[in-house]
Coordinates of C-alpha atoms and ligand atoms in Angstrom, one line a residue:
X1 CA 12.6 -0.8 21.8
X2 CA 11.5 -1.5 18.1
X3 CA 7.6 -1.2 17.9
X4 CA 5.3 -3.1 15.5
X5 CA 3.9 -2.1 12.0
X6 CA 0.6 -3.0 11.9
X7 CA -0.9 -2.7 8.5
X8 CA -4.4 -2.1 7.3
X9 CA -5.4 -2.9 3.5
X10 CA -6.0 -4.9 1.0
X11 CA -5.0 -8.2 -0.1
X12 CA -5.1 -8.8 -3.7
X13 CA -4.6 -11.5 -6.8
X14 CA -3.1 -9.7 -9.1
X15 CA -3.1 -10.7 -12.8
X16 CA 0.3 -9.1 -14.8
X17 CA 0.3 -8.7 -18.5
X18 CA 3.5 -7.4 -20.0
X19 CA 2.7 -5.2 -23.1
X20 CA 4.9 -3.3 -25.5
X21 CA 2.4 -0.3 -24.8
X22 CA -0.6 0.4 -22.5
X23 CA -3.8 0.1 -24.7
X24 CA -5.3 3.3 -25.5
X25 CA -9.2 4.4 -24.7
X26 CA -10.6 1.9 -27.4
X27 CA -7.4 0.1 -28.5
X28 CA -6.8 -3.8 -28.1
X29 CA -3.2 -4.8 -28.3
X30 CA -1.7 -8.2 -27.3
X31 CA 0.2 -9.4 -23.9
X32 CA 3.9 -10.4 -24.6
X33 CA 3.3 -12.6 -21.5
X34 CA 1.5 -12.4 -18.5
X35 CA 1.8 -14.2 -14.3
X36 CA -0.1 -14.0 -11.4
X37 CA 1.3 -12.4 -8.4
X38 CA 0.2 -11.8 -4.6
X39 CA -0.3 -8.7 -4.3
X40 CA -2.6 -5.8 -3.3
X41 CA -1.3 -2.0 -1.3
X42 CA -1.4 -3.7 1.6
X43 CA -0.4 -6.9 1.3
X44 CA 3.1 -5.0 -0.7
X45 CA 3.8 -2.7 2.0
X46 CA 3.3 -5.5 4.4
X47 CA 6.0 -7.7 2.8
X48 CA 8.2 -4.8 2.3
X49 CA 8.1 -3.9 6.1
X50 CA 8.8 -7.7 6.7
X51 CA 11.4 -7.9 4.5
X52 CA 13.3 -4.5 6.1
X53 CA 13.3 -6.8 9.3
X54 CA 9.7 -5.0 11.0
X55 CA 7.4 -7.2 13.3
X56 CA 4.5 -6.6 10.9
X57 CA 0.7 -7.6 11.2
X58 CA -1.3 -7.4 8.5
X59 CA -5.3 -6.8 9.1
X60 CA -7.2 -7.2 5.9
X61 CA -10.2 -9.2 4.5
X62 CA -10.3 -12.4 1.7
X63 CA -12.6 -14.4 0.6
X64 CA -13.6 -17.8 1.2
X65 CA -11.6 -19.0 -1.4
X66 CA -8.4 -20.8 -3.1
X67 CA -6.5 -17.2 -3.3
X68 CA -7.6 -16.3 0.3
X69 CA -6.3 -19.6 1.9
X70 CA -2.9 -19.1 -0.4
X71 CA -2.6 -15.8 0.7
X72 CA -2.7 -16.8 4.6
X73 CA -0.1 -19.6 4.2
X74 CA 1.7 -16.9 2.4
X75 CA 1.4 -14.4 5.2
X76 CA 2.9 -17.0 7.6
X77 CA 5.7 -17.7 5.5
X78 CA 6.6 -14.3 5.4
X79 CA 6.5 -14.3 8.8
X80 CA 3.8 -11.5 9.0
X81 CA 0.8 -12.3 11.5
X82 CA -2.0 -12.4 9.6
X83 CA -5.3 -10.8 11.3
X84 CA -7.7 -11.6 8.2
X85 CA -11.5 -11.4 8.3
X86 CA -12.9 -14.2 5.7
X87 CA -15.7 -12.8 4.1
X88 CA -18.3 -15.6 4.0
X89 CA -20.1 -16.1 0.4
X90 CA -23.0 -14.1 0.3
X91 CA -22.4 -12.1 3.5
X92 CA -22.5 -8.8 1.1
X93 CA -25.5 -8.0 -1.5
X94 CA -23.3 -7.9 -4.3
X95 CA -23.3 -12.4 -4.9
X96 CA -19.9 -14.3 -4.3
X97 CA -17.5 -12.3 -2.6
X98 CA -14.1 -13.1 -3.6
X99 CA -10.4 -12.1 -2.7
X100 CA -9.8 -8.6 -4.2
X101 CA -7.9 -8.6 -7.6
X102 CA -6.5 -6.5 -9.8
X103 CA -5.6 -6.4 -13.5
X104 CA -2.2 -4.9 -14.3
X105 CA -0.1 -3.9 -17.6
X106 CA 3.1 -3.2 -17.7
X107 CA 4.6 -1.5 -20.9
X108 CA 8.3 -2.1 -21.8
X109 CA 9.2 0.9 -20.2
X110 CA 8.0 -0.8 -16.5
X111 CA 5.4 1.7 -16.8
X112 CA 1.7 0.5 -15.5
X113 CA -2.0 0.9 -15.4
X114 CA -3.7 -1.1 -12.9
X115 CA -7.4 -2.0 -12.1
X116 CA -8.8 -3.0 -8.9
X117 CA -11.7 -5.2 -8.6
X118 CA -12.3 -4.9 -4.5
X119 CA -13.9 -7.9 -3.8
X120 CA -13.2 -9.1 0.0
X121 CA -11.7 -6.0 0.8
X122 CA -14.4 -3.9 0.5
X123 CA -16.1 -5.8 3.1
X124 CA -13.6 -5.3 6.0
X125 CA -15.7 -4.2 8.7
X126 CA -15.5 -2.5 12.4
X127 CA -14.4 -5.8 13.6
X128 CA -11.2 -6.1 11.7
X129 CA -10.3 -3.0 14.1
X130 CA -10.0 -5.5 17.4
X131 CA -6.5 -6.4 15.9
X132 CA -5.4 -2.7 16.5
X133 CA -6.4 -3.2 20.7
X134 CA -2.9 -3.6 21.3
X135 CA -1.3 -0.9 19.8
X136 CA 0.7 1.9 21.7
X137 CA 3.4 4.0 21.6
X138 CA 6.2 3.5 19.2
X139 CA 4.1 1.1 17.1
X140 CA 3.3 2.4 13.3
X141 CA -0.2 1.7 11.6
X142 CA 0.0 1.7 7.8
X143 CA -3.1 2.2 6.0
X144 CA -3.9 2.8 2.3
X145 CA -7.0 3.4 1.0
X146 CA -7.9 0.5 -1.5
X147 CA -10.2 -0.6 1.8
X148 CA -13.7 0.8 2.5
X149 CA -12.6 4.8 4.1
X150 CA -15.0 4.5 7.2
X151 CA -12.5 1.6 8.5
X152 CA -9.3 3.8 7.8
X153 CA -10.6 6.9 9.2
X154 CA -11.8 4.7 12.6
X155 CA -8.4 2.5 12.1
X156 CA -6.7 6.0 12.2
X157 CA -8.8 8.0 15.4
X158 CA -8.3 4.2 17.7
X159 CA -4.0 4.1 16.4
X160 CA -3.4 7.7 17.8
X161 CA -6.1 7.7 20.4
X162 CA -3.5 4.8 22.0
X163 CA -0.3 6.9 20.8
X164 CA 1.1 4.7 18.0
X165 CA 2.5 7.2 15.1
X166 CA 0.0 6.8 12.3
X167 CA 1.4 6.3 8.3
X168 CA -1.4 7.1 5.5
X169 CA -0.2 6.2 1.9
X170 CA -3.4 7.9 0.1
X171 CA -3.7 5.4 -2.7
X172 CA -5.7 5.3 -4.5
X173 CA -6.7 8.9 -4.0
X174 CA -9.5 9.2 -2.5
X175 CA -10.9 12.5 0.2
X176 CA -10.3 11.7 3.5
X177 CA -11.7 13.4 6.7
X178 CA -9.7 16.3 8.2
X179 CA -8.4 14.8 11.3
X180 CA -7.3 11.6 9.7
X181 CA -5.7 14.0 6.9
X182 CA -4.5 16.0 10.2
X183 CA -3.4 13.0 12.6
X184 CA -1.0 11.4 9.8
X185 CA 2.5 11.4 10.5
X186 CA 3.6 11.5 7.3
X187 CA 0.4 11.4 5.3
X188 CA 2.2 9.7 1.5
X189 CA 1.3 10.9 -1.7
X190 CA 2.2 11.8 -4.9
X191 CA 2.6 15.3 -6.4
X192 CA -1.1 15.3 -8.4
X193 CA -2.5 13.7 -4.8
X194 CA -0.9 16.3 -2.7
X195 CA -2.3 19.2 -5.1
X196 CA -5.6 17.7 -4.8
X197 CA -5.2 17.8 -1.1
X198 CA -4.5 21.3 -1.1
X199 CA -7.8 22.1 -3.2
X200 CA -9.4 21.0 -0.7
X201 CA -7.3 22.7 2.1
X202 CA -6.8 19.7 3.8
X203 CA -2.9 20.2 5.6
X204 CA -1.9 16.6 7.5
X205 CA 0.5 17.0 10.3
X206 CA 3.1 15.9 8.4
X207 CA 3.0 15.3 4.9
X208 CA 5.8 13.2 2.1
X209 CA 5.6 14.0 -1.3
X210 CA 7.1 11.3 -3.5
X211 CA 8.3 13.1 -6.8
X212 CA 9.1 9.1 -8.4
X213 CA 12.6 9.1 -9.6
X214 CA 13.5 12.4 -8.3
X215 CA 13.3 11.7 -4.9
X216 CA 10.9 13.2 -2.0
X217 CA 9.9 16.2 0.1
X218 CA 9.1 15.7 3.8
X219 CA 7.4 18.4 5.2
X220 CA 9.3 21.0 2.7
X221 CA 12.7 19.3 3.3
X222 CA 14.3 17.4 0.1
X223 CA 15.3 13.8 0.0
X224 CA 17.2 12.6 -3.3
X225 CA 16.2 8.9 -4.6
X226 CA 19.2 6.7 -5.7
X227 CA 19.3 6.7 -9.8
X228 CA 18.2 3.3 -10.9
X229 CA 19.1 3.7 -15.4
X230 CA 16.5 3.3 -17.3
X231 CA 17.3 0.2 -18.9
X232 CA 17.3 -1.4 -15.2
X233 CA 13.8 0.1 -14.3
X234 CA 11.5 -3.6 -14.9
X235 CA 8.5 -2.8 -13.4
X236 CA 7.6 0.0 -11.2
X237 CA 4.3 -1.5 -9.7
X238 CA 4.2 -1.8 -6.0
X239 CA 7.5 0.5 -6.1
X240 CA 5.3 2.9 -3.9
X241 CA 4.1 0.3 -2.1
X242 CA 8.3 -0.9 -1.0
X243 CA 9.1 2.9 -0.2
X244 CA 5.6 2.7 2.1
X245 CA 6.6 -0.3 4.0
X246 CA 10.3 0.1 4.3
X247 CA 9.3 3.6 5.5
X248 CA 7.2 2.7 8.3
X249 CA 9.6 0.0 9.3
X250 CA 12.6 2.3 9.5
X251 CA 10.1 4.5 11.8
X252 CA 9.0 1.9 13.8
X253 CA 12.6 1.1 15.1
X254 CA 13.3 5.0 15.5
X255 CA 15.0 5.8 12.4
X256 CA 15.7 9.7 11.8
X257 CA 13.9 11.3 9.3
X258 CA 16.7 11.1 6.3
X259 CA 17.6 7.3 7.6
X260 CA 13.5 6.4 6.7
X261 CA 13.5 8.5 4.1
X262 CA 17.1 6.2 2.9
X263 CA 15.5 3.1 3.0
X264 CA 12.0 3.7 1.5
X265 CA 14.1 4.9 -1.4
X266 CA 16.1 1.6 -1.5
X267 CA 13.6 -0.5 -1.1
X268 CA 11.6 1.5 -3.7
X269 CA 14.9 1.2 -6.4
X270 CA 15.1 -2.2 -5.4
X271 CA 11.6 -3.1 -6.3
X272 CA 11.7 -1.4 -10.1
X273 CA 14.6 -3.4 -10.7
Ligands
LIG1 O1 0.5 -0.7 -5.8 C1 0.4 -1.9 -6.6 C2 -0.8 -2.7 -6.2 O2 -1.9 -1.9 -6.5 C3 -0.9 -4.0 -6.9 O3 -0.3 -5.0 -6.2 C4 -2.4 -4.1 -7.0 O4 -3.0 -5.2 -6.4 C5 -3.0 -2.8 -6.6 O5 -3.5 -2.9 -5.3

C-alpha cells in the first residue's frame, strides 16, 4: 500500500526578479521583469510530491496574514492537507511576524541567488510535531532545513522512532546532529554540502549527491539526469526542490532505487524548463 509524504518546512512569498546578470557585491543593475510566486523548500517539494500523484501533508508555519490565508486555500487546491501553525502577531520578540519570504534573481542563463527572510517559519514550534502522531511504516517525512533545526532534528527522532523512512534535503546547509545525519534515508545534498558533511565526519545512512545537470550518486552508485539544452533551461529555482518531492513520492509507493532516482530527475528537468 502507497504510504503518505508528510512534509516539514517552510512556506514562503517569493518575490522573482529576472535580470540579465546577478548583481555583484556592490553592484545595482535593473530587473527585466519581476512576479510573485508561492513558494518556499517546503511548500515546492510539497507540490512536487502532490503533483507525482503522493498523499502529501504539509506541516509548516504562516503568519497571520493575506499570504498565509492564500497559501492555505492554495494548499487545498492542490489537494495537500495543510497542517499549518499561524503564528499570532507578536507571539515572537522580533515585532509582526509574517509569512516567510524570499527575494529571488534569476539571470538569463536560469541561474539564481535567493534570499530568505524566515519570518513564520522560524517560529514553528514542538507543537507542529502532533501532525507527525500518525505516521508509520511505509510513510516518508520530508524535511529541509529553512525551519528552526531543533524541530527537524525532533521531527526526524519521532518519523523513525514510529518506522516511517525519513528524507532530509539539507538546504540550506546548515550542521545537523549525528543521528538525524545518521537516521536519513537518503540524506540530499549537493556536492559542496556533502564535502562539508564529510569535514565534519558526519556519514548519514544513506546519502544522494545531486551533481545538477550531470545527474546523481546514491550511496556511491551513479544516476544520469535527462539533458534538458541550454536554451530550454528557464529557471532552475526550486529544481531541487521537484527532484526532492518527486523523490520521496516515488519512495513512498515503493519505487526501486533507479525508478525514484527516474522521477526526481524528470521532475527536476521538468521544472528548469
Ligand atoms: O528552493 C527554492 C526556494 O528556496 C524558493 O521557493 C524560496 O522560497 C526558497 O525557499
Amino acid at each position: 500500500m502507497t504510504g503518505r509524504v508528510v512534509v516539514l518546512g517552510s512556506l514562503n512569498v517569493d518575490e522573482v526578479w529576472q535580470v540579465a546578470r546577478l548583481p555583484r557585491p556592490g553592484e545595482t543593475v535593473l530587473a527585466l521583469d519581476s512576479q510573485r510566486y508561492a513558494g518556499g523548500k517546503g511548500g515546492n517539494q510539497a507540490v512536487a510530491a502532490a503533483r507525482a500523484g503522493a498523499r502529501v501533508r504539509m506541516v509548516a508555519a504562516v503568519g497571520a496574514d493575506e499570504a498565509g490565508a492564500a497559501y492555505q486555500k492554495r494548499l487545498e487546491a492542490w489537494g495537500i492537507e495543510g497542517a499549518l501553525t499561524v503564528v499570532a502577531p507578536g507571539a515572537a520578540d522580533v515585532g509582526e511576524v509574517r509569512t516567510g519570504r524570499a527575494l529571488i534573481t534569476v539571470d538569463a542563463t536560469g541561474e539564481n541567488a535567493i534570499v530568505v527572510d524566515p519570518g513564520a517559519n522560524g517560529c514553528l514550534n514542538e507543537s507542529a510535531l502532533d501532525a507527525l502522531a500518525d505516521l508509520g511504516p511505509g510513510d516518508v517525512l520530508l524535511c529541509q532545513l529553512e525551519i528552526p533545526l531543533g524541530i527537524v532534528a525532533a521531527a526526524v527522532r519521532q518519523a523513525a522512532a514510529r518506522g516511517a523512512r525519513v528524507v532530509v534535503n539539507c538546504a540550506p546547509f546548515a550542521v545537523l546532529p549525528a543521528e538525524v545525519v545518521a537516521a536519513a534515508d537518503p540524506l540530499v545534498c549537493n556536492e559542496t554540502e556533502a564535502a562539508a558533511f564529510a569535514d565534519l565526519g558526519l556519514l548519514p545512512g544513506s546519502w544522494l549527491v545531486t551533481f545538477g545537470a550531470a545527474g546523481c550518486s546514491w550511496d556511491g552508485e551513479q544516476y544520469v539526469a535527462p539533458l534538458v539544452p541550454a536554451a530550454e533551461v528557464v529557471d532552475t529555482t526550486g529544481a531541487g526542490d521537484a527532484f526532492c518531492g518527486a523523490l520521496a513520492a516515488a519512495l513512498a509507493r515503493g519505487a526501486t532505487r533507479a525508478e525514484a532516482v527516474a522521477a526526481a530527475h524528470a521532475a527536476g528537468a521538468e521544472a528548469v524548463r
